[in-house]
Amino acid sequence: MMQDAVAARAAELRALLDYHSHRYYVLDDPEISDADYDRLFAELVEIERTRPDLARADSPTQRVGARPSTAFAPVTHGQPMLSLANVFSEQELADFDRRVRERLGHDDVTYVAEPKLDGLAISLIYEHGVLVRAATRGDGTTGEDVTANVRTIRTCPLRLRGTEIPDTLDVRGEVYLPHDGFLRLNAAQAAHGGKPFANPRNAAAGSLRQLDPSVTAQRPLRLFCYGSGDWLGGRVPHSQTELLEILADYGLPVNPDRRVVTGYKGCLEYYEDLGRRRSQLAYEIDGVVYKVNDFAEQRALGEVSRSPRWAVAHKYPAEEAVTRVLGIDVQVGRTGALTPVAVLAPVAVGGVVVSHATLHNPDELARKDVRVGDAVTVRRAGDVIPEIVGVVRDLRPDDAQPFRFPDRCPVCGSPVVRDRGVVARCAGGLVCQAQRRETIRHFASRRALDIVGLGDKLVEQLVDRGLAKTVADLFALTVADLADLDHMGERSATKVVQAIAASRATTLPRFLYALGIPEVGEATARALAQHFASLEALMAADENELTAVPDVGPVVARAIAVFFSEPHNREVIAALQAAGVHWPVLTPTGGGALQGKTVVLTGTLEGMTRDEAREALEGLGAKVTSGVSVRTDFVVAGRDPGGKVERARALGVPVIDEQGLRAWLGKGPAARD
Ligand code: IVH
């Protein structure tokens, strides 16, 4: 860069940093992520280091925070509230430790490692053990009087406990909002139509700076103490460990996750261990703080430009970042669920580069009102898929349009239907490429067409090799087609082909269930078969007629109507019938031979399975139940029937045997095919 270009950039950075620090500290409404702020800050620090002539007393690098707003009375701190230098890598940490060792003139320095909570620094003044004032950090020299609000924090003692209480004690700590409190608060905000907070830190800051302490009292704020300013009288600590112990004895909350470590290796171990537990902590942390334990050593090290030389913050990679939405894709899952996914300008979040983030479902997308071109906050916690926390509204381009969720499946062009929950689903189940595997697996499953031997691995190969584009293709498979596949031989291939052939003879309820119509499970399939008796009648029914079926409501009716109105689905159904899939003709409801009868099956049948008998009975309009009561019309007893027959006799309920059943069903004598 040219000399004056560097000067111009420095001026620009100062203006940017002033602006963003005002938004962050004074307005509690940041526009950029902490990581982005840190980057700009680091760039300015670097320019000022290499070009001392550009350093200025009013540069944001020369002070701790921004000026407080005027709503609260100013408080001048007895001792300044310092900030911490940051390190981001093992090397930078090793350098910090080396500088400490060189200045102290000895190795193996003892540090206290503490979680660095992402909240708000606070100073609590106790006079003779009584809390008299609480102030925010402000610019480090002057903060704001937030005593009334801090008094509402339940973990903050209004009077110190124990003995040897100091005349004056200025306790330093962090006010924060635990994750659960943050979620509750945002839910309450949403319920009242309020704006949700972007993160726990902003929520804590906003809560502490409430003009009405009764509002603050509703916020589940917490406090951890980690240091001190003026300390006159009482027990005097000589190290950070002692300080924390004494504060705890006085009844002040201190973080139990602290640890005494040696050298930078010890620091690093703590950092890695806490990093692994980070997502399980009840509160948000953005790093670890290491403090030289011995106070005499701390004094010897002193401070430089308002940060102590004896402490450093070791930051974790940011779990949130701000980036642009380049596009919104709609992905179709294997069950036909449509998921909107934001395509992002790549950004580092939590140590990995993120270029996509899920928007979960159309409702979520609409609620967050994410638009192409928007600046959004992206979050990655633990191993979960990155998600969009929210839109930075101030950065929305003027021409950004609300996203229109597609009403056709982006993979197969079939209509999209909403289920009873929040899911949008492709109705082209029988043809949609995205759903092939799942459709075929379901079609062959035991309670559907029950094709023995057609397992998941085989279905996967059939789909991947293009041997089965739809379920109808199964019926054209030859032994030669299958024998070629992995884990198959001539013998197993023959068995599968035979099983497919045998599955042609099925029942209407099984067939309907096998189609995988959204919202249609086994029970609904049976109800539909009973009501309409033929596939043709069902396919011709409109939504109104469908809702006449017991337990079919408007959502299910719509899913069925849309499914059958999709020409591709009809083609596959026609192909299945052409391939010889068939079922016994049923008598429609009202005319069924057993319409309205309640039947109980018990014991082992010789010529058919229990399921087959149930299906056949239901086909005639009967309701099959498990318990015998006075409402039972008759009991079908196979071999070894047990107590149900006795109960039926006691109640005077007729009992028939398998032959009697066959007579009802119009089938011949028992013989399995
Ligand atoms: S010590 C002189 N310990 O981090 C040292 N700070 O940039 C002053 N923080 O203003 C801070 N947890 O808001 C210290 N265990 C901890 C901390 C902690 C969070 C915050 C605090 C401070 C900022 C330093």
XYZ file of C-alpha atoms and ligand atoms in Angstrom:
697
model
C 0.000 0.000 0.000
C 1.118 3.560 -0.669
C 2.030 5.629 2.402
C -1.095 7.841 2.322
C -3.261 4.843 1.521
C -2.087 3.314 4.818
C -2.961 6.535 6.631
C -6.386 6.537 4.990
C -6.964 2.930 5.996
C -5.963 3.707 9.600
C -8.480 6.566 9.685
C -11.141 4.316 8.184
C -10.428 1.588 10.745
C -10.644 4.076 13.608
C -14.022 5.298 12.361
C -15.312 1.748 11.836
C -14.138 0.594 15.253
C -15.646 3.646 16.977
C -18.954 3.019 15.244
C -19.082 -0.685 16.053
C -17.897 -0.259 19.601
C -20.682 2.307 20.189
C -23.234 -0.148 18.814
C -21.836 -2.931 20.974
C -21.256 -1.158 24.281
C -23.721 1.696 24.302
C -26.615 0.446 22.208
C -26.234 -3.273 23.008
C -27.033 -3.905 19.349
C -23.919 -4.953 17.426
C -23.940 -5.257 13.653
C -20.818 -7.340 13.242
C -19.509 -10.396 15.037
C -16.901 -10.165 17.773
C -14.540 -12.070 15.471
C -14.922 -9.444 12.736
C -14.437 -6.663 15.269
C -11.283 -8.368 16.564
C -9.954 -8.624 13.009
C -10.444 -4.901 12.328
C -8.899 -4.096 15.701
C -5.883 -6.318 14.997
C -5.405 -4.658 11.602
C -5.292 -1.214 13.233
C -2.929 -2.393 15.979
C -0.600 -3.748 13.285
C -0.661 -0.491 11.277
C 0.063 1.564 14.404
C 2.898 -0.777 15.338
C 4.634 -0.532 11.957
C 3.787 3.176 11.485
C 4.139 4.873 14.897
C 3.601 8.203 13.144
C -0.039 7.178 12.579
C -0.701 6.345 16.253
C -3.185 8.744 17.867
C -4.213 9.274 21.466
C -7.894 8.970 20.569
C -7.466 5.737 18.629
C -9.805 2.934 19.738
C -6.645 0.933 20.483
C -5.844 3.399 23.259
C -8.895 2.892 25.405
C -10.838 0.091 26.910
C -14.479 0.571 25.928
C -16.816 3.231 24.624
C -18.373 6.121 26.514
C -21.393 5.234 28.636
C -24.845 6.449 27.695
C -26.267 9.207 29.874
C -29.220 7.293 31.240
C -27.340 6.144 34.359
C -25.257 8.263 36.726
C -21.518 8.099 35.993
C -19.265 6.335 38.500
C -15.507 6.826 38.564
C -13.723 3.610 39.424
C -11.268 3.757 42.340
C -8.895 1.649 40.314
C -9.343 1.390 36.549
C -11.106 -1.669 35.148
C -8.511 -3.108 32.866
C -8.977 -5.196 29.780
C -7.006 -8.197 28.632
C -4.709 -8.811 25.711
C -5.850 -11.736 23.551
C -3.955 -14.715 22.195
C -5.430 -16.929 19.494
C -2.836 -19.663 19.058
C -0.496 -21.959 20.947
C 2.455 -19.946 19.616
C 1.059 -16.652 20.908
C 0.392 -18.294 24.279
C 3.961 -19.639 24.423
C 5.230 -16.118 23.619
C 3.153 -14.655 26.469
C 4.558 -17.227 28.903
C 8.120 -16.565 27.665
C 7.746 -12.812 28.256
C 6.417 -13.485 31.778
C 9.308 -15.846 32.559
C 11.894 -13.408 31.200
C 10.540 -10.531 33.288
C 10.250 -12.639 36.451
C 13.587 -14.322 35.875
C 12.389 -17.860 36.583
C 10.729 -20.772 34.825
C 7.595 -22.780 35.602
C 5.293 -19.886 36.429
C 2.096 -20.812 38.266
C -1.104 -19.516 36.690
C -4.762 -19.653 37.612
C -6.831 -20.613 34.579
C -10.488 -19.491 34.542
C -13.288 -19.657 31.988
C -13.731 -16.332 30.217
C -17.428 -15.698 30.478
C -19.077 -13.774 27.700
C -21.056 -11.302 29.749
C -20.574 -7.864 31.179
C -17.812 -6.699 33.543
C -19.084 -5.264 36.837
C -17.609 -3.542 39.869
C -19.360 -4.136 43.216
C -18.498 -1.808 46.095
C -19.061 -3.194 49.602
C -18.684 -0.749 52.539
C -18.406 -2.601 55.841
C -19.864 -5.622 54.143
C -22.882 -3.874 52.600
C -23.364 -3.518 48.839
C -23.468 0.231 48.260
C -22.794 0.543 44.549
C -22.520 -1.480 41.387
C -21.080 -0.028 38.206
C -20.428 -1.166 34.657
C -16.935 -0.903 33.210
C -17.795 1.876 30.752
C -14.538 3.168 29.323
C -12.518 1.542 32.100
C -12.213 4.769 34.117
C -15.857 5.811 34.324
C -18.799 3.444 34.224
C -22.517 3.630 34.920
C -24.306 3.228 38.223
C -26.476 0.129 37.854
C -26.852 -0.590 41.588
C -30.638 -0.893 41.508
C -30.458 -3.458 38.738
C -27.571 -5.460 40.185
C -29.435 -5.749 43.482
C -32.011 -7.851 41.605
C -29.405 -10.529 40.751
C -30.156 -13.310 43.151
C -26.626 -14.661 43.398
C -25.229 -11.222 44.263
C -25.037 -10.865 48.074
C -26.384 -7.568 49.401
C -24.292 -8.139 52.533
C -21.085 -10.143 52.813
C -21.033 -13.216 55.029
C -18.392 -14.491 57.440
C -15.823 -12.689 59.550
C -12.968 -10.198 58.985
C -15.047 -8.163 56.558
C -13.031 -5.362 54.846
C -13.940 -1.689 55.392
C -14.038 -1.242 51.641
C -14.052 -3.961 49.010
C -14.343 -3.396 45.263
C -15.157 -6.796 43.789
C -14.787 -7.316 40.043
C -16.786 -9.901 38.206
C -18.897 -10.785 35.227
C -22.690 -10.552 34.978
C -24.045 -13.101 32.516
C -27.156 -14.903 31.386
C -27.000 -18.728 31.364
C -28.160 -20.495 28.170
C -31.479 -21.660 29.610
C -32.284 -18.187 30.903
C -31.400 -16.757 27.505
C -33.738 -19.152 25.700
C -36.565 -18.435 28.160
C -36.030 -14.703 27.814
C -36.114 -14.823 24.015
C -39.233 -16.998 24.064
C -40.891 -14.412 26.321
C -39.714 -11.596 24.032
C -41.236 -13.382 21.039
C -44.505 -13.983 22.923
C -44.809 -10.237 23.549
C -43.898 -9.400 19.977
C -40.532 -8.023 21.126
C -37.227 -8.227 19.281
C -35.190 -11.302 20.277
C -31.648 -10.771 21.591
C -28.855 -11.914 19.263
C -26.871 -13.682 22.013
C -26.656 -14.052 25.809
C -24.116 -11.231 26.103
C -26.432 -8.678 24.503
C -29.325 -9.982 26.543
C -27.308 -9.576 29.758
C -26.185 -6.077 28.753
C -29.711 -5.057 27.792
C -31.067 -6.425 31.062
C -28.494 -4.655 33.211
C -29.163 -1.352 31.519
C -32.917 -1.478 31.981
C -34.230 1.783 33.379
C -36.857 -0.149 35.328
C -35.246 -2.542 37.844
C -38.473 -4.555 38.039
C -37.823 -5.583 34.430
C -34.255 -6.597 35.292
C -35.631 -8.632 38.179
C -37.515 -10.790 35.656
C -34.279 -11.621 33.851
C -32.400 -14.655 35.220
C -29.018 -12.884 35.438
C -26.091 -14.532 37.220
C -22.733 -13.383 38.503
C -19.210 -14.790 38.850
C -16.511 -12.816 40.702
C -12.888 -13.062 39.562
C -10.939 -10.085 40.862
C -10.808 -6.946 42.956
C -10.017 -3.244 42.945
C -9.652 -1.339 46.244
C -9.394 -3.668 49.211
C -9.081 -2.001 52.625
C -9.017 -4.155 55.741
C -10.309 -7.659 56.274
C -8.401 -10.703 55.078
C -5.793 -9.729 52.537
C -5.103 -12.211 49.693
C -1.576 -12.796 48.398
C -2.488 -14.736 45.289
C -5.349 -15.183 42.846
C -6.164 -18.582 44.424
C -6.416 -16.976 47.858
C -8.458 -14.108 46.480
C -11.033 -16.469 44.980
C -11.198 -18.494 48.195
C -11.734 -15.396 50.334
C -14.404 -14.021 47.959
C -16.178 -17.377 48.174
C -15.966 -17.238 51.987
C -17.575 -13.785 51.890
C -20.491 -15.396 50.061
C -19.627 -14.128 46.589
C -20.114 -16.537 43.656
C -16.838 -17.701 42.093
C -16.495 -20.068 39.160
C -15.861 -23.664 40.314
C -14.280 -24.500 36.918
C -11.000 -22.666 37.733
C -7.716 -24.568 38.026
C -4.111 -23.888 39.091
C -1.707 -24.829 36.270
C 2.030 -24.591 35.579
C 3.690 -23.140 32.495
C 2.069 -22.620 29.135
C 1.712 -26.386 28.637
C -0.504 -26.521 31.715
C -2.491 -23.578 30.370
C -2.926 -25.316 27.050
C -4.181 -28.529 28.655
C -6.815 -26.579 30.558
C -7.791 -24.704 27.392
C -8.267 -27.922 25.435
C -10.134 -29.665 28.222
C -12.536 -26.769 28.731
C -12.918 -26.460 24.955
C -14.208 -30.030 24.819
C -16.714 -29.267 27.562
C -17.641 -25.859 26.153
C -20.934 -26.866 24.580
C -22.040 -28.578 27.818
C -21.445 -25.559 30.046
C -24.533 -23.786 31.331
C -23.201 -20.458 30.051
C -21.408 -19.013 27.080
C -17.639 -18.567 27.193
C -15.437 -17.041 24.519
C -12.113 -18.172 25.917
C -9.950 -18.835 28.950
C -8.133 -16.280 31.143
C -4.695 -17.138 32.562
C -3.495 -15.037 35.511
C -0.086 -15.232 37.172
C -1.097 -16.578 40.568
C 1.308 -14.759 42.891
C 0.343 -11.115 43.608
C 3.964 -10.076 44.246
C 4.784 -11.385 40.764
C 1.725 -9.592 39.349
C 2.989 -6.312 40.832
C 6.458 -6.943 39.412
C 5.019 -7.458 35.959
C 2.771 -4.359 36.007
C 0.637 -3.281 33.107
C 0.947 -1.802 29.641
C -1.653 0.326 27.819
C -4.440 -0.630 30.232
C -3.981 -4.399 30.140
C -1.976 -6.272 32.751
C 1.222 -8.024 31.669
C 0.359 -10.782 34.163
C -2.827 -11.992 32.458
C -4.016 -12.907 29.006
C -7.223 -14.121 27.365
C -6.903 -17.206 25.178
C -9.821 -17.048 22.765
C -11.758 -19.958 21.285
C -12.671 -19.741 17.623
C -15.888 -17.728 17.345
C -18.985 -19.895 17.195
C -20.841 -17.105 15.468
C -20.007 -15.013 12.451
C -21.779 -12.627 10.118
C -21.866 -13.305 6.385
C -24.009 -12.776 3.270
C -26.719 -15.033 1.894
C -25.838 -15.756 -1.731
C -28.875 -17.933 -2.394
C -31.506 -20.139 -0.818
C -31.668 -23.764 -1.997
C -34.493 -26.136 -1.257
C -33.258 -29.693 -0.674
C -35.463 -32.782 -0.846
C -34.785 -35.463 1.735
C -35.285 -39.186 1.254
C -38.787 -39.030 2.721
C -39.726 -36.094 0.516
C -39.359 -33.422 3.200
C -38.273 -30.095 1.727
C -35.573 -28.253 3.695
C -34.547 -24.696 2.853
C -30.783 -24.212 3.033
C -28.987 -20.875 2.822
C -25.955 -20.720 0.542
C -23.471 -18.403 2.249
C -20.393 -16.454 1.383
C -17.837 -18.775 3.056
C -16.969 -17.680 6.585
C -14.952 -19.213 9.455
C -17.167 -20.250 12.369
C -15.962 -22.317 15.309
C -12.746 -23.150 13.470
C -14.274 -24.425 10.211
C -15.334 -22.698 7.023
C -19.101 -22.660 6.628
C -20.813 -22.116 3.281
C -24.291 -23.540 3.972
C -26.674 -23.233 6.894
C -30.006 -24.911 7.434
C -33.220 -22.937 7.756
C -35.082 -26.077 8.919
C -38.519 -25.587 7.313
C -40.697 -23.018 5.535
C -42.149 -21.662 8.814
C -38.714 -21.081 10.275
C -37.590 -19.406 7.065
C -40.642 -17.137 7.092
C -40.237 -16.363 10.796
C -36.622 -15.305 10.350
C -37.486 -13.638 7.024
C -34.108 -14.517 5.528
C -33.678 -13.069 2.030
C -31.082 -13.512 -0.687
C -28.558 -10.687 -0.205
C -29.139 -10.423 3.554
C -26.331 -10.255 6.102
C -26.984 -13.029 8.620
C -25.477 -14.285 11.865
C -24.400 -17.908 11.491
C -23.897 -20.139 14.490
C -22.183 -23.455 14.950
C -22.367 -25.077 18.379
C -20.784 -28.456 19.068
C -21.030 -30.716 16.058
C -24.420 -29.523 14.912
C -25.161 -28.328 11.395
C -24.592 -24.584 11.132
C -27.765 -22.569 11.498
C -28.833 -19.021 10.902
C -29.453 -17.155 14.143
C -30.970 -14.112 12.516
C -30.786 -11.351 9.950
C -28.789 -8.167 10.551
C -31.644 -5.935 9.428
C -29.626 -2.732 9.160
C -27.479 -4.354 6.481
C -30.376 -5.548 4.283
C -30.084 -4.378 0.659
C -33.010 -2.152 -0.416
C -34.031 -4.523 -3.190
C -33.993 -7.773 -1.147
C -37.191 -9.728 -1.835
C -38.970 -12.079 0.590
C -38.226 -15.689 -0.338
C -41.113 -17.500 -2.037
C -41.150 -21.135 -0.989
C -41.606 -23.329 -4.082
C -44.975 -25.022 -4.558
C -43.354 -27.664 -6.813
C -40.646 -30.129 -5.805
C -37.301 -28.845 -7.143
C -36.239 -32.432 -7.930
C -39.266 -33.931 -9.712
C -41.677 -31.035 -10.207
C -44.509 -32.650 -8.233
C -46.735 -30.470 -6.019
C -45.589 -29.660 -2.484
C -48.000 -30.313 0.389
C -47.790 -29.280 4.021
C -48.192 -32.038 6.606
C -49.893 -31.685 9.992
C -46.734 -30.192 11.470
C -44.322 -27.757 9.885
C -42.938 -30.002 7.154
C -43.414 -29.304 3.451
C -43.344 -32.533 1.503
C -43.014 -33.513 -2.156
C -46.110 -35.406 -3.270
C -44.302 -37.256 -6.049
C -43.237 -40.097 -3.817
C -43.361 -42.735 -6.518
C -41.226 -40.835 -9.019
C -39.080 -38.349 -7.128
C -35.380 -39.204 -7.553
C -34.591 -37.894 -4.102
C -36.950 -40.442 -2.575
C -36.247 -43.523 -4.699
C -34.448 -45.603 -2.121
C -36.888 -44.868 0.639
C -39.915 -45.439 -1.601
C -38.699 -48.839 -2.767
C -37.578 -49.889 0.712
C -41.012 -48.994 2.077
C -42.835 -50.674 -0.824
C -41.020 -53.959 -0.137
C -41.312 -53.791 3.668
C -43.099 -56.496 5.637
C -46.354 -54.657 6.249
C -46.456 -53.382 2.650
C -45.842 -55.808 -0.244
C -43.614 -57.955 1.977
C -40.938 -58.847 -0.576
C -38.667 -61.159 1.394
C -34.966 -60.726 0.565
C -35.238 -57.207 -0.849
C -33.217 -55.530 1.913
C -31.700 -52.062 2.215
C -28.332 -53.016 0.655
C -29.999 -54.540 -2.378
C -32.369 -51.585 -2.834
C -29.379 -49.256 -2.683
C -27.622 -51.126 -5.481
C -30.760 -51.307 -7.607
C -31.238 -47.549 -7.343
C -27.571 -46.652 -7.805
C -27.292 -48.791 -10.943
C -30.498 -47.457 -12.409
C -32.162 -50.898 -12.326
C -35.117 -49.549 -10.356
C -36.242 -46.019 -11.115
C -39.703 -46.675 -9.732
C -41.296 -49.495 -7.750
C -42.869 -50.812 -10.960
C -39.403 -51.616 -12.327
C -39.030 -54.278 -9.614
C -41.404 -56.554 -11.483
C -39.222 -56.502 -14.609
C -36.060 -57.595 -12.753
C -34.507 -60.859 -13.935
C -32.247 -63.332 -12.179
C -29.437 -62.167 -14.498
C -29.958 -58.515 -13.391
C -29.644 -59.437 -9.725
C -26.976 -62.131 -9.888
C -24.467 -59.449 -10.946
C -24.851 -57.399 -7.796
C -22.636 -57.459 -4.689
C -23.410 -60.195 -2.145
C -25.768 -61.874 -4.616
C -25.463 -65.148 -6.446
C -27.645 -67.130 -8.763
C -29.464 -68.753 -5.816
C -30.326 -65.634 -3.849
C -31.160 -63.781 -7.067
C -33.668 -66.504 -7.966
C -35.227 -66.286 -4.504
C -35.641 -62.513 -4.721
C -37.204 -62.722 -8.190
C -39.618 -65.343 -6.887
C -40.460 -63.204 -3.864
C -41.153 -60.232 -6.114
C -43.406 -62.392 -8.295
C -45.295 -63.711 -5.255
C -45.849 -60.173 -3.950
C -48.083 -59.479 -6.965
C -50.951 -61.136 -5.108
C -51.659 -58.659 -2.327
C -54.546 -56.829 -0.685
C -55.836 -53.336 -1.335
C -54.896 -52.037 2.156
C -51.349 -53.342 1.739
C -51.102 -51.862 -1.735
C -52.302 -48.437 -0.558
C -49.917 -48.490 2.382
C -47.062 -49.577 0.067
C -47.524 -46.514 -2.141
C -46.120 -44.341 0.669
C -48.756 -41.631 0.314
C -47.833 -38.871 2.785
C -49.965 -39.139 5.960
C -51.271 -42.601 5.054
C -50.180 -45.280 7.475
C -51.541 -48.809 7.782
C -54.709 -47.874 9.659
C -55.640 -45.139 7.207
C -54.892 -47.452 4.276
C -57.316 -50.012 5.737
C -59.992 -47.402 6.350
C -59.638 -46.139 2.780
C -59.812 -49.651 1.317
C -62.895 -50.463 3.362
C -64.648 -47.272 2.451
C -63.943 -47.198 -1.277
C -63.415 -50.937 -1.893
C -61.632 -50.258 -5.186
C -58.520 -48.324 -6.127
C -60.414 -46.680 -8.977
C -63.076 -45.312 -6.624
C -60.426 -44.012 -4.227
C -58.445 -42.336 -7.006
C -61.589 -40.654 -8.283
C -62.559 -39.257 -4.863
C -62.213 -35.547 -4.175
C -61.127 -34.051 -0.845
C -64.706 -33.789 0.351
C -65.434 -37.430 -0.315
C -62.178 -38.414 1.333
C -63.040 -36.646 4.591
C -66.122 -38.905 4.810
C -63.733 -41.771 5.688
C -63.413 -42.299 9.452
C -60.308 -40.582 10.862
C -59.487 -38.792 7.615
C -59.276 -35.039 8.245
C -58.648 -32.223 5.780
C -54.823 -32.478 5.909
C -54.824 -36.215 5.165
C -57.527 -35.806 2.527
C -55.481 -33.154 0.803
C -52.309 -35.262 0.888
C -54.190 -38.183 -0.701
C -55.909 -36.056 -3.336
C -52.659 -34.338 -4.313
C -50.835 -37.675 -4.473
C -53.347 -39.206 -6.864
C -53.683 -36.062 -8.955
C -49.979 -36.186 -9.762
C -49.779 -37.713 -13.293
C -46.388 -39.336 -12.613
C -47.776 -41.182 -9.604
C -50.742 -42.386 -11.686
C -48.364 -43.670 -14.334
C -46.454 -45.738 -11.794
C -49.707 -47.145 -10.369
C -50.841 -48.114 -13.879
C -47.465 -49.751 -14.500
C -47.822 -51.760 -11.267
C -51.234 -53.024 -12.340
C -49.923 -53.793 -15.820
C -47.107 -55.774 -14.162
C -49.777 -57.959 -12.562
C -50.103 -56.537 -9.047
C -53.619 -57.449 -7.930
C -55.849 -57.921 -4.896
C -59.212 -59.531 -4.098
C -62.195 -57.430 -4.991
C -63.817 -55.977 -1.886
C -67.393 -55.041 -1.172
C -67.640 -51.377 -0.349
C -68.687 -50.163 3.084
C -72.379 -50.569 3.694
C -72.511 -53.762 1.684
C -69.719 -55.718 3.422
C -70.873 -59.126 4.638
C -69.484 -58.384 8.106
C -70.153 -54.643 8.119
C -70.311 -53.331 11.680
C -69.369 -56.673 13.265
C -66.713 -56.876 15.939
C -64.548 -59.980 15.714
C -61.782 -61.391 17.922
C -59.062 -63.715 16.555
C -57.362 -66.189 18.888
C -55.165 -69.279 18.624
C -53.109 -70.456 15.639
C -54.713 -70.699 12.204
C -53.521 -73.404 9.826
C -54.116 -71.959 6.393
C -53.377 -68.285 6.923
C -51.525 -65.951 9.224
C -53.268 -63.827 11.812
C -52.553 -60.725 9.684
C -54.084 -62.319 6.600
C -57.198 -63.295 8.523
C -57.503 -59.788 9.969
C -57.115 -58.198 6.546
C -59.720 -60.524 5.047
C -62.205 -59.824 7.838
C -61.658 -56.101 7.568
C -62.124 -56.402 3.840
C -65.656 -57.564 4.598
C -66.253 -54.602 6.863
C -65.534 -56.226 10.231
C -63.664 -54.524 13.057
C -61.014 -56.833 14.527
C -60.276 -56.241 18.215
C -58.141 -58.051 20.765
C -60.373 -58.339 23.846
C -63.617 -60.325 24.177
C -66.536 -58.345 25.598
C -70.325 -58.272 25.374
C -69.887 -56.131 22.287
C -67.971 -58.889 20.458
C -70.096 -60.432 17.706
C -68.067 -63.618 17.362
C -64.691 -65.137 18.130
C -62.578 -67.028 15.572
C -60.618 -69.722 17.425
C -57.646 -71.504 15.875
C -55.512 -74.188 17.514
C -54.657 -73.710 21.263
C -57.013 -70.763 21.693
C -56.552 -70.090 25.427
C -58.762 -68.033 27.733
C -60.567 -65.931 25.153
C -62.779 -68.813 24.095
C -63.803 -69.495 27.694
C -64.600 -65.856 28.199
C -66.665 -65.810 24.976
C -68.636 -68.838 26.111
C -69.234 -67.268 29.510
C -70.578 -64.138 27.840
C -72.620 -66.091 25.322
C -70.538 -64.824 22.361
C -70.534 -67.277 19.395
C -67.207 -69.023 18.648
C -66.345 -70.285 15.152
C -63.330 -72.294 13.996
C -61.076 -71.783 10.995
C -63.440 -73.650 8.711
C -66.272 -71.410 9.772
C -64.096 -68.407 9.027
C -63.265 -69.751 5.561
C -66.937 -70.105 4.885
C -67.429 -66.437 5.751
C -64.525 -65.462 3.564
C -65.662 -67.653 0.722
C -62.341 -69.496 0.620
C -61.794 -73.203 0.168
C -60.362 -75.609 2.750
C -57.101 -74.742 4.471
C -54.039 -74.961 2.229
C -51.147 -72.517 2.075
C -49.980 -71.429 -1.368
S -9.909 -10.600 34.458
C -7.147 -7.238 34.664
N -11.254 -12.865 34.436
O -13.049 -10.250 29.957
C -7.994 -8.378 34.293
N -11.932 -11.124 32.988
O -11.108 -8.290 28.278
C -9.398 -7.978 34.090
N -13.912 -11.639 31.660
O -13.495 -6.997 31.141
C -10.268 -9.067 33.711
N -14.241 -13.662 32.462
O -15.464 -8.604 31.200
C -11.121 -11.636 33.920
N -12.373 -14.894 34.533
C -12.249 -13.665 34.027
C -13.133 -13.156 33.062
C -12.946 -11.875 32.553
C -14.685 -12.730 31.628
C -14.128 -10.447 30.825
C -14.251 -9.186 31.622
C -13.142 -8.328 31.199
C -12.791 -8.875 29.857
C -11.323 -8.669 29.577
